[in-house]
Coordinates of C-alpha atoms in Angstrom, one line a residue:
M10 CA -26.4 38.3 187.1
G11 CA -24.5 35.3 188.6
C12 CA -24.9 33.4 185.3
E13 CA -23.5 36.4 183.3
Q14 CA -20.5 36.6 185.6
K15 CA -19.9 32.8 185.1
V16 CA -20.1 33.2 181.3
F17 CA -17.7 36.2 181.4
S18 CA -15.3 34.3 183.6
K19 CA -15.3 31.3 181.2
L20 CA -14.6 33.7 178.3
K21 CA -11.5 35.0 180.1
N22 CA -10.2 31.4 180.2
L23 CA -7.5 30.9 177.5
T24 CA -8.7 27.4 176.6
V25 CA -12.2 28.7 175.8
Q26 CA -10.7 31.6 173.8
V27 CA -8.6 29.3 171.7
I28 CA -11.5 27.0 171.0
L29 CA -13.8 29.8 170.0
A30 CA -11.0 31.3 167.8
I31 CA -10.5 28.0 166.0
I32 CA -14.3 27.7 165.3
L33 CA -14.5 31.3 164.2
G34 CA -11.4 30.8 161.9
I35 CA -13.0 27.8 160.2
I36 CA -16.3 29.7 159.6
V37 CA -14.4 32.8 158.2
G38 CA -12.2 30.6 156.0
Y39 CA -15.2 28.7 154.6
L40 CA -17.4 31.8 154.0
Y41 CA -14.7 34.2 152.9
P42 CA -11.9 32.1 151.5
A43 CA -10.0 35.0 149.9
F44 CA -10.0 37.0 153.1
G45 CA -9.2 33.9 155.2
A46 CA -6.2 33.1 153.1
Q47 CA -4.7 36.5 153.9
L48 CA -5.0 35.9 157.7
K49 CA -2.0 33.5 157.8
V50 CA 0.1 36.6 158.8
L51 CA -1.6 36.5 162.3
A52 CA -0.2 33.0 163.0
D53 CA 3.1 33.8 161.4
I54 CA 3.6 36.8 163.7
F55 CA 2.7 34.7 166.8
I56 CA 5.1 31.9 165.9
K57 CA 7.8 34.5 165.2
L58 CA 7.2 36.0 168.7
I59 CA 7.4 32.5 170.3
K60 CA 10.6 31.6 168.3
M61 CA 12.0 34.9 169.5
V62 CA 12.1 33.6 173.1
I63 CA 12.8 29.9 172.4
P64 CA 16.6 30.1 172.2
P65 CA 17.1 31.9 175.6
V66 CA 14.4 29.8 177.3
V67 CA 16.0 26.5 176.2
F68 CA 19.5 27.7 177.0
F69 CA 18.7 29.0 180.5
T70 CA 16.5 26.0 181.5
V71 CA 18.9 23.4 180.3
V72 CA 21.9 25.1 182.0
I73 CA 19.9 25.6 185.2
G74 CA 18.6 22.0 185.1
I75 CA 22.1 20.5 184.7
A76 CA 24.0 22.9 187.0
S77 CA 21.4 22.6 189.8
M78 CA 21.9 18.8 189.9
G79 CA 25.5 19.2 190.8
D80 CA 26.1 15.5 190.4
L81 CA 27.5 14.9 187.0
K82 CA 26.7 11.2 187.2
K83 CA 23.1 12.1 187.7
V84 CA 23.2 14.4 184.6
G85 CA 24.6 11.5 182.5
R86 CA 22.1 9.0 184.0
I87 CA 19.1 11.2 183.2
G88 CA 20.4 12.1 179.7
G89 CA 21.2 8.5 178.9
K90 CA 17.7 7.3 180.1
A91 CA 16.0 10.0 178.0
L92 CA 18.0 9.2 174.8
I93 CA 17.3 5.4 175.2
Y94 CA 13.6 6.1 175.8
F95 CA 13.4 8.5 172.8
E96 CA 15.1 6.0 170.5
I97 CA 12.8 3.1 171.5
V98 CA 9.6 5.0 171.4
T99 CA 10.3 6.8 168.0
T100 CA 11.3 3.5 166.5
F101 CA 8.0 2.1 167.6
A102 CA 6.3 5.1 166.0
L103 CA 8.1 4.6 162.7
A104 CA 7.3 0.9 162.7
I105 CA 3.6 1.5 163.5
G106 CA 3.4 4.0 160.7
I107 CA 4.9 1.5 158.2
V108 CA 2.6 -1.3 159.3
V109 CA -0.6 0.8 159.1
V110 CA 0.1 2.3 155.7
N111 CA 0.9 -1.2 154.3
L112 CA -2.4 -2.5 155.7
L113 CA -4.7 0.4 154.6
K114 CA -2.7 1.1 151.3
P115 CA -4.0 4.7 150.9
G116 CA -1.7 5.4 147.9
V117 CA -2.8 2.4 145.8
G118 CA -4.9 3.7 142.8
F119 CA -4.2 7.3 143.7
D120 CA -5.0 9.7 140.8
K121 CA -1.8 11.8 140.7
S122 CA -3.3 14.3 138.3
A123 CA -5.8 15.4 141.0
A124 CA -3.1 16.9 143.2
G125 CA -1.3 20.1 142.5
T126 CA 2.3 19.7 141.5
G127 CA 3.6 22.6 143.5
D128 CA 7.2 23.8 143.8
I129 CA 9.3 21.4 146.0
T130 CA 12.7 23.0 145.1
K131 CA 13.1 24.7 148.4
Y132 CA 12.4 21.5 150.2
T133 CA 14.9 19.5 148.2
K134 CA 17.4 22.3 148.7
E135 CA 16.9 22.2 152.5
A136 CA 16.9 18.4 152.4
A137 CA 20.5 18.4 151.0
E138 CA 21.6 19.9 154.3
H139 CA 19.9 17.1 156.4
T140 CA 21.2 14.1 154.4
G141 CA 23.7 11.7 155.9
V142 CA 24.8 10.8 159.5
M143 CA 28.0 12.9 159.4
D144 CA 26.0 16.0 158.2
F145 CA 23.6 15.5 161.1
L146 CA 26.4 15.1 163.6
M147 CA 28.3 18.1 162.3
G148 CA 25.1 20.2 162.4
I149 CA 24.9 19.6 166.2
I150 CA 28.1 21.6 166.8
P151 CA 27.6 25.4 166.2
D152 CA 30.1 27.5 164.3
N153 CA 29.6 30.0 167.0
V154 CA 27.1 30.1 169.9
V155 CA 25.8 33.6 169.1
G156 CA 25.0 32.7 165.5
A157 CA 23.1 29.6 166.7
M158 CA 21.1 31.7 169.1
A159 CA 20.4 34.3 166.4
K160 CA 19.2 31.6 163.9
G161 CA 17.2 29.7 166.6
E162 CA 19.0 26.4 165.8
L163 CA 17.7 24.2 168.6
L164 CA 20.3 21.3 168.5
P165 CA 23.4 23.5 168.6
I166 CA 21.9 25.6 171.4
L167 CA 21.1 22.4 173.3
F168 CA 24.6 21.1 172.7
F169 CA 26.3 24.3 174.1
A170 CA 23.8 24.5 177.0
V171 CA 24.7 21.0 178.1
L172 CA 28.4 21.8 178.0
F173 CA 27.9 25.0 179.9
G174 CA 25.7 23.4 182.4
L175 CA 28.3 20.6 183.0
A176 CA 31.0 23.3 183.4
L177 CA 28.9 25.1 186.1
A178 CA 28.1 21.8 187.8
A179 CA 31.8 21.0 188.1
M180 CA 32.5 24.4 189.7
G181 CA 30.4 23.5 192.7
S182 CA 29.2 26.2 195.1
T183 CA 31.3 28.9 193.3
A184 CA 28.8 28.7 190.4
K185 CA 25.8 29.5 192.6
P186 CA 25.7 33.3 191.7
V187 CA 25.7 32.5 188.0
I188 CA 22.9 29.9 188.5
N189 CA 20.9 32.4 190.6
L190 CA 21.3 35.0 187.8
F191 CA 20.2 32.5 185.2
E192 CA 17.1 31.6 187.2
K193 CA 16.1 35.3 187.4
L194 CA 16.7 35.7 183.7
A195 CA 14.6 32.6 183.0
Q196 CA 11.8 34.0 185.0
G197 CA 12.0 37.2 183.0
F198 CA 11.8 35.3 179.7
F199 CA 8.8 33.2 181.0
G200 CA 7.2 36.5 181.8
V201 CA 7.6 37.5 178.2
V202 CA 6.1 34.2 177.2
N203 CA 3.1 34.9 179.4
M204 CA 2.5 38.2 177.6
I205 CA 2.9 36.5 174.1
M206 CA 0.5 33.7 175.1
R207 CA -2.4 36.1 175.5
F208 CA -2.4 36.6 171.8
S209 CA -2.6 32.8 171.1
P210 CA -6.4 32.9 170.3
I211 CA -5.7 35.5 167.5
A212 CA -3.0 33.3 166.1
A213 CA -5.3 30.2 166.2
F214 CA -8.0 32.2 164.4
G215 CA -5.6 33.4 161.6
A216 CA -4.1 29.9 161.1
M217 CA -7.5 28.1 160.8
A218 CA -9.0 30.8 158.5
Y219 CA -5.9 30.5 156.3
T220 CA -6.0 26.7 156.1
I221 CA -9.7 26.5 155.2
G222 CA -9.6 29.6 153.0
K223 CA -6.5 28.5 151.1
F224 CA -7.3 24.8 150.6
G225 CA -11.0 24.6 151.2
L226 CA -12.9 21.6 152.7
D227 CA -13.3 19.9 149.3
S228 CA -9.5 19.8 148.8
L229 CA -9.3 17.2 151.5
L230 CA -11.3 14.5 149.6
N231 CA -8.6 13.2 147.3
L232 CA -6.1 12.8 150.1
G233 CA -8.7 12.0 152.8
K234 CA -7.7 8.4 153.0
L235 CA -4.1 9.2 153.7
M236 CA -5.1 11.9 156.3
G237 CA -7.5 9.4 157.9
S238 CA -4.8 6.8 158.1
V239 CA -2.3 9.3 159.6
Y240 CA -4.8 10.6 162.2
L241 CA -5.9 7.0 163.1
T242 CA -2.3 5.9 163.5
M243 CA -1.4 8.8 165.7
F244 CA -4.6 8.3 167.8
L245 CA -3.7 4.6 168.3
F246 CA -0.1 5.5 169.2
I247 CA -1.2 8.0 171.8
I248 CA -3.9 5.8 173.4
V249 CA -2.3 2.4 173.1
V250 CA 1.5 2.9 173.1
L251 CA 1.7 6.1 175.2
G252 CA -1.3 4.8 177.2
L253 CA 0.5 1.6 178.1
I254 CA 3.7 3.4 179.0
A255 CA 1.6 5.8 181.3
K256 CA -0.1 2.8 182.9
M257 CA 3.3 1.1 183.5
Y258 CA 4.4 4.2 185.4
K259 CA 1.0 4.6 187.2
F260 CA -0.6 7.7 185.7
S261 CA -3.5 8.1 183.4
I262 CA -2.9 9.2 179.8
F263 CA -6.4 10.7 179.6
S264 CA -6.0 12.8 182.8
F265 CA -2.6 13.9 181.5
I266 CA -4.0 15.0 178.1
K267 CA -6.7 16.9 179.9
Y268 CA -4.1 18.6 182.1
I269 CA -2.1 19.9 179.1
R270 CA -5.3 20.7 177.1
E271 CA -4.4 24.4 176.6
E272 CA -1.0 23.5 175.1
I273 CA -2.7 20.9 172.8
L274 CA -5.3 23.5 171.7
L275 CA -2.5 26.0 171.0
V276 CA -0.7 23.5 168.9
L277 CA -3.9 22.7 167.1
G278 CA -4.4 26.3 166.2
T279 CA -0.8 27.1 165.2
S280 CA 0.3 23.7 163.8
S281 CA 3.5 24.2 165.7
S282 CA 4.6 22.2 168.8
E283 CA 7.3 24.8 169.4
S284 CA 4.6 27.4 170.1
A285 CA 3.8 25.5 173.3
L286 CA 7.3 24.6 174.5
P287 CA 7.8 27.3 177.2
S288 CA 4.3 26.8 178.7
L289 CA 4.6 23.0 178.5
M290 CA 7.8 23.1 180.6
K291 CA 6.1 25.2 183.3
R292 CA 3.0 23.0 183.2
L293 CA 5.1 19.8 183.7
E294 CA 6.8 21.4 186.7
N295 CA 3.4 22.2 188.2
Y296 CA 2.3 18.6 187.4
G297 CA 5.0 17.3 189.7
C298 CA 8.0 16.7 187.5
G299 CA 11.4 17.7 188.9
K300 CA 12.6 21.1 187.5
S301 CA 16.0 19.7 186.6
V302 CA 14.5 16.8 184.7
V303 CA 12.1 19.1 182.8
G304 CA 14.9 21.4 181.9
L305 CA 16.9 18.6 180.4
V306 CA 14.3 16.2 178.9
V307 CA 11.8 18.6 177.3
P308 CA 14.2 20.6 175.1
T309 CA 16.1 17.4 174.2
G310 CA 12.8 15.7 173.3
Y311 CA 11.9 18.5 170.9
S312 CA 14.8 17.4 168.8
F313 CA 15.0 13.6 169.5
N314 CA 11.5 12.5 170.5
L315 CA 9.2 13.6 167.6
D316 CA 6.8 10.7 167.7
G317 CA 4.2 12.4 165.4
T318 CA 6.8 13.4 162.9
S319 CA 8.1 9.8 162.8
I320 CA 4.7 8.4 162.1
Y321 CA 4.1 11.0 159.4
L322 CA 7.5 10.3 157.7
S323 CA 7.1 6.6 157.5
M324 CA 3.5 6.8 156.2
A325 CA 4.1 9.6 153.7
A326 CA 7.2 7.9 152.2
I327 CA 5.3 4.6 151.6
F328 CA 2.2 6.5 150.4
I329 CA 4.3 8.1 147.7
A330 CA 5.7 4.7 146.7
Q331 CA 2.2 3.2 146.5
A332 CA 1.0 6.2 144.4
Y333 CA 3.8 5.6 141.9
G334 CA 3.1 1.9 141.8
I335 CA 6.5 1.0 143.5
D336 CA 6.3 -2.3 145.3
L337 CA 8.9 -2.2 148.1
T338 CA 10.3 -5.5 149.5
I339 CA 10.4 -6.1 153.2
W340 CA 14.2 -5.5 153.2
Q341 CA 13.7 -2.2 151.4
E342 CA 11.2 -1.1 153.9
L343 CA 13.6 -2.1 156.7
T344 CA 16.3 0.0 155.0
L345 CA 13.8 2.9 154.8
L346 CA 13.1 2.4 158.5
G347 CA 16.8 2.6 159.3
I348 CA 17.2 5.9 157.2
L349 CA 14.1 7.3 159.0
M350 CA 15.7 6.6 162.4
V351 CA 18.5 9.0 161.5
T352 CA 16.6 11.7 159.5
S353 CA 13.7 11.9 162.0
K354 CA 16.1 13.1 164.7
G355 CA 16.8 16.8 164.9
A356 CA 13.8 18.0 163.0
A357 CA 12.6 21.3 164.6
G358 CA 9.1 21.4 166.1
V359 CA 7.9 24.0 163.6
T360 CA 5.4 23.9 160.8
G361 CA 6.9 22.4 157.6
S362 CA 9.8 20.6 159.3
G363 CA 8.3 17.2 158.6
F364 CA 8.1 18.1 154.9
V365 CA 11.8 19.1 154.9
T366 CA 12.8 15.9 156.7
L367 CA 10.7 13.8 154.3
A368 CA 12.7 15.4 151.4
A369 CA 15.9 14.4 153.2
T370 CA 14.7 10.9 153.6
L371 CA 13.7 10.4 150.0
A372 CA 17.0 12.0 148.9
A373 CA 18.8 9.2 150.8
F374 CA 16.4 6.5 149.5
P375 CA 16.3 6.9 145.7
M376 CA 13.7 4.1 145.2
I377 CA 11.0 6.6 146.0
P378 CA 10.8 9.7 143.7
V379 CA 11.3 13.0 145.5
E380 CA 8.8 14.7 143.2
G381 CA 6.1 12.6 144.7
M382 CA 6.2 15.0 147.6
A383 CA 4.1 17.4 145.5
L384 CA 1.2 15.0 146.1
L385 CA 1.2 16.0 149.8
L386 CA 1.6 19.8 149.5
G387 CA -2.2 20.5 149.7
V388 CA -2.8 18.6 152.9
D389 CA 0.6 18.8 154.7
R390 CA -0.8 21.6 156.8
F391 CA -3.6 19.5 158.1
M392 CA -1.4 16.6 158.9
S393 CA 1.2 18.9 160.6
E394 CA -1.4 19.6 163.3
A395 CA -1.7 15.9 164.1
R396 CA 2.0 15.3 164.2
A397 CA 2.7 18.4 166.3
I398 CA 0.1 17.4 168.9
T399 CA 1.5 13.8 169.0
N400 CA 5.0 15.3 169.5
L401 CA 3.8 17.4 172.3
I402 CA 2.0 14.6 174.2
G403 CA 4.9 12.3 173.6
N404 CA 7.4 14.7 175.1
G405 CA 5.2 15.3 178.1
V406 CA 4.8 11.6 178.8
A407 CA 8.6 11.1 178.4
T408 CA 9.3 13.8 181.0
V409 CA 6.9 12.2 183.5
V410 CA 8.4 8.8 182.9
I411 CA 12.0 10.0 183.4
S412 CA 10.9 12.0 186.5
K413 CA 9.4 8.9 188.0
T414 CA 12.4 6.7 187.3
E415 CA 14.6 9.3 189.0
G416 CA 12.3 9.6 192.0
E417 CA 11.7 13.3 191.2
F418 CA 8.0 13.2 190.7
H419 CA 5.9 15.0 193.4
P420 CA 2.3 15.4 192.3
G421 CA -0.1 18.0 193.8
K422 CA 2.4 20.9 193.7
K423 CA 0.9 24.4 193.9
P424 CA 0.7 26.0 190.5
E425 CA 3.3 28.8 189.9
T426 CA 3.1 32.0 187.9
L427 CA 2.3 30.6 184.4
A428 CA -0.7 32.6 183.1
E429 CA -2.2 29.6 181.5
A430 CA -2.3 27.6 184.7
D431 CA -5.8 29.1 185.2
D432 CA -6.9 27.5 188.4
E433 CA -5.8 25.0 191.1
S434 CA -8.0 22.3 189.6
D435 CA -5.1 21.6 187.1
A436 CA -2.8 20.8 190.0
A437 CA -5.5 18.6 191.5
A438 CA -5.9 16.8 188.2
A439 CA -2.2 15.8 188.3
S440 CA -2.6 14.1 191.7
T441 CA -5.9 12.4 190.9
S442 CA -4.5 11.0 187.7
L443 CA -2.2 8.7 189.6
A444 CA -4.5 5.7 189.8

């Protein structure tokens, strides 16, 4: 009887549910590919539900984070530290991707006829909007705030939230009623997130069934070397680069990954790091990071600290060059690195954003044919999972680092109301990881 209760208790755990859903999705997609391919709608519905609450969650948390600090110098200091950290780490990610793809050469001798050509018109059309530094800078400023909220455009929302937060901070104690109202509204939206998250196993099942049913296991063979190279590079980046950063700031990357395991599994199932944004913010607060730091660093990181996307972009661009027999000089690769440093910023954390950003990069670097993107269409979904997970872990590590440098890291805090914070062992894991 006790054993049955223990099993039932485990099945109620969201982590277990997501793992079982992913396994079941793979089985259904493999055995019934036509049916599995139709289940993408389950993941699409879930991601739409999450995207529905992202704009207000980001707006309220950033405003509260900045306004609660009061000290405008502190806001500038945290923001400056975060942006410098993001630029250094993402440049590292881009450089590592370029080095590994040049060493392993997955594109050399690639049979281009084996991959579907696909239709890349929509990607090149979207890429036109992402090309150029001035276009990028102009895109940060919204035509109107309500429109940016309605479209879910993260960068313009972030920009306005920072300005609004600074305005409230300058008002001092008179802004307290507004801040209190925003805190209550934020709690309400996190309550909506908690409700939506209960459906995450269904979304993970649908996404995996679609992926396997649509592309099959055999479709991975032709592009397996590139996929293997991307996964290896991201693994090394997380363990070596982020691991060393974590060690420098006296916490364990392995314990931290274990602590955010539910968010990682959710991203694995949905291929979208944005699906875990609200719960990651709450999880980091429970881990010990200051609320104001989380509110500022995490949403900013989702636009400026996309480590996984950076690795993917650099490797995919040179893979296409290798597949077409284009031998880039060291200076051309350094030029490509410089372009990627611009185009990799501001990509949203949703499925397919890396593909659009790649199109923007190739449009600005005519040495590599844009049509070569068709080679990646079949397996982009598989690689999007790896880059989304890397983005998630990278933003989590960044938040802990900035919290520690600000003296706003207090491990062992009691878990709050997030439904996914299933038991107090998670909070204990945060404190025991500081070794």
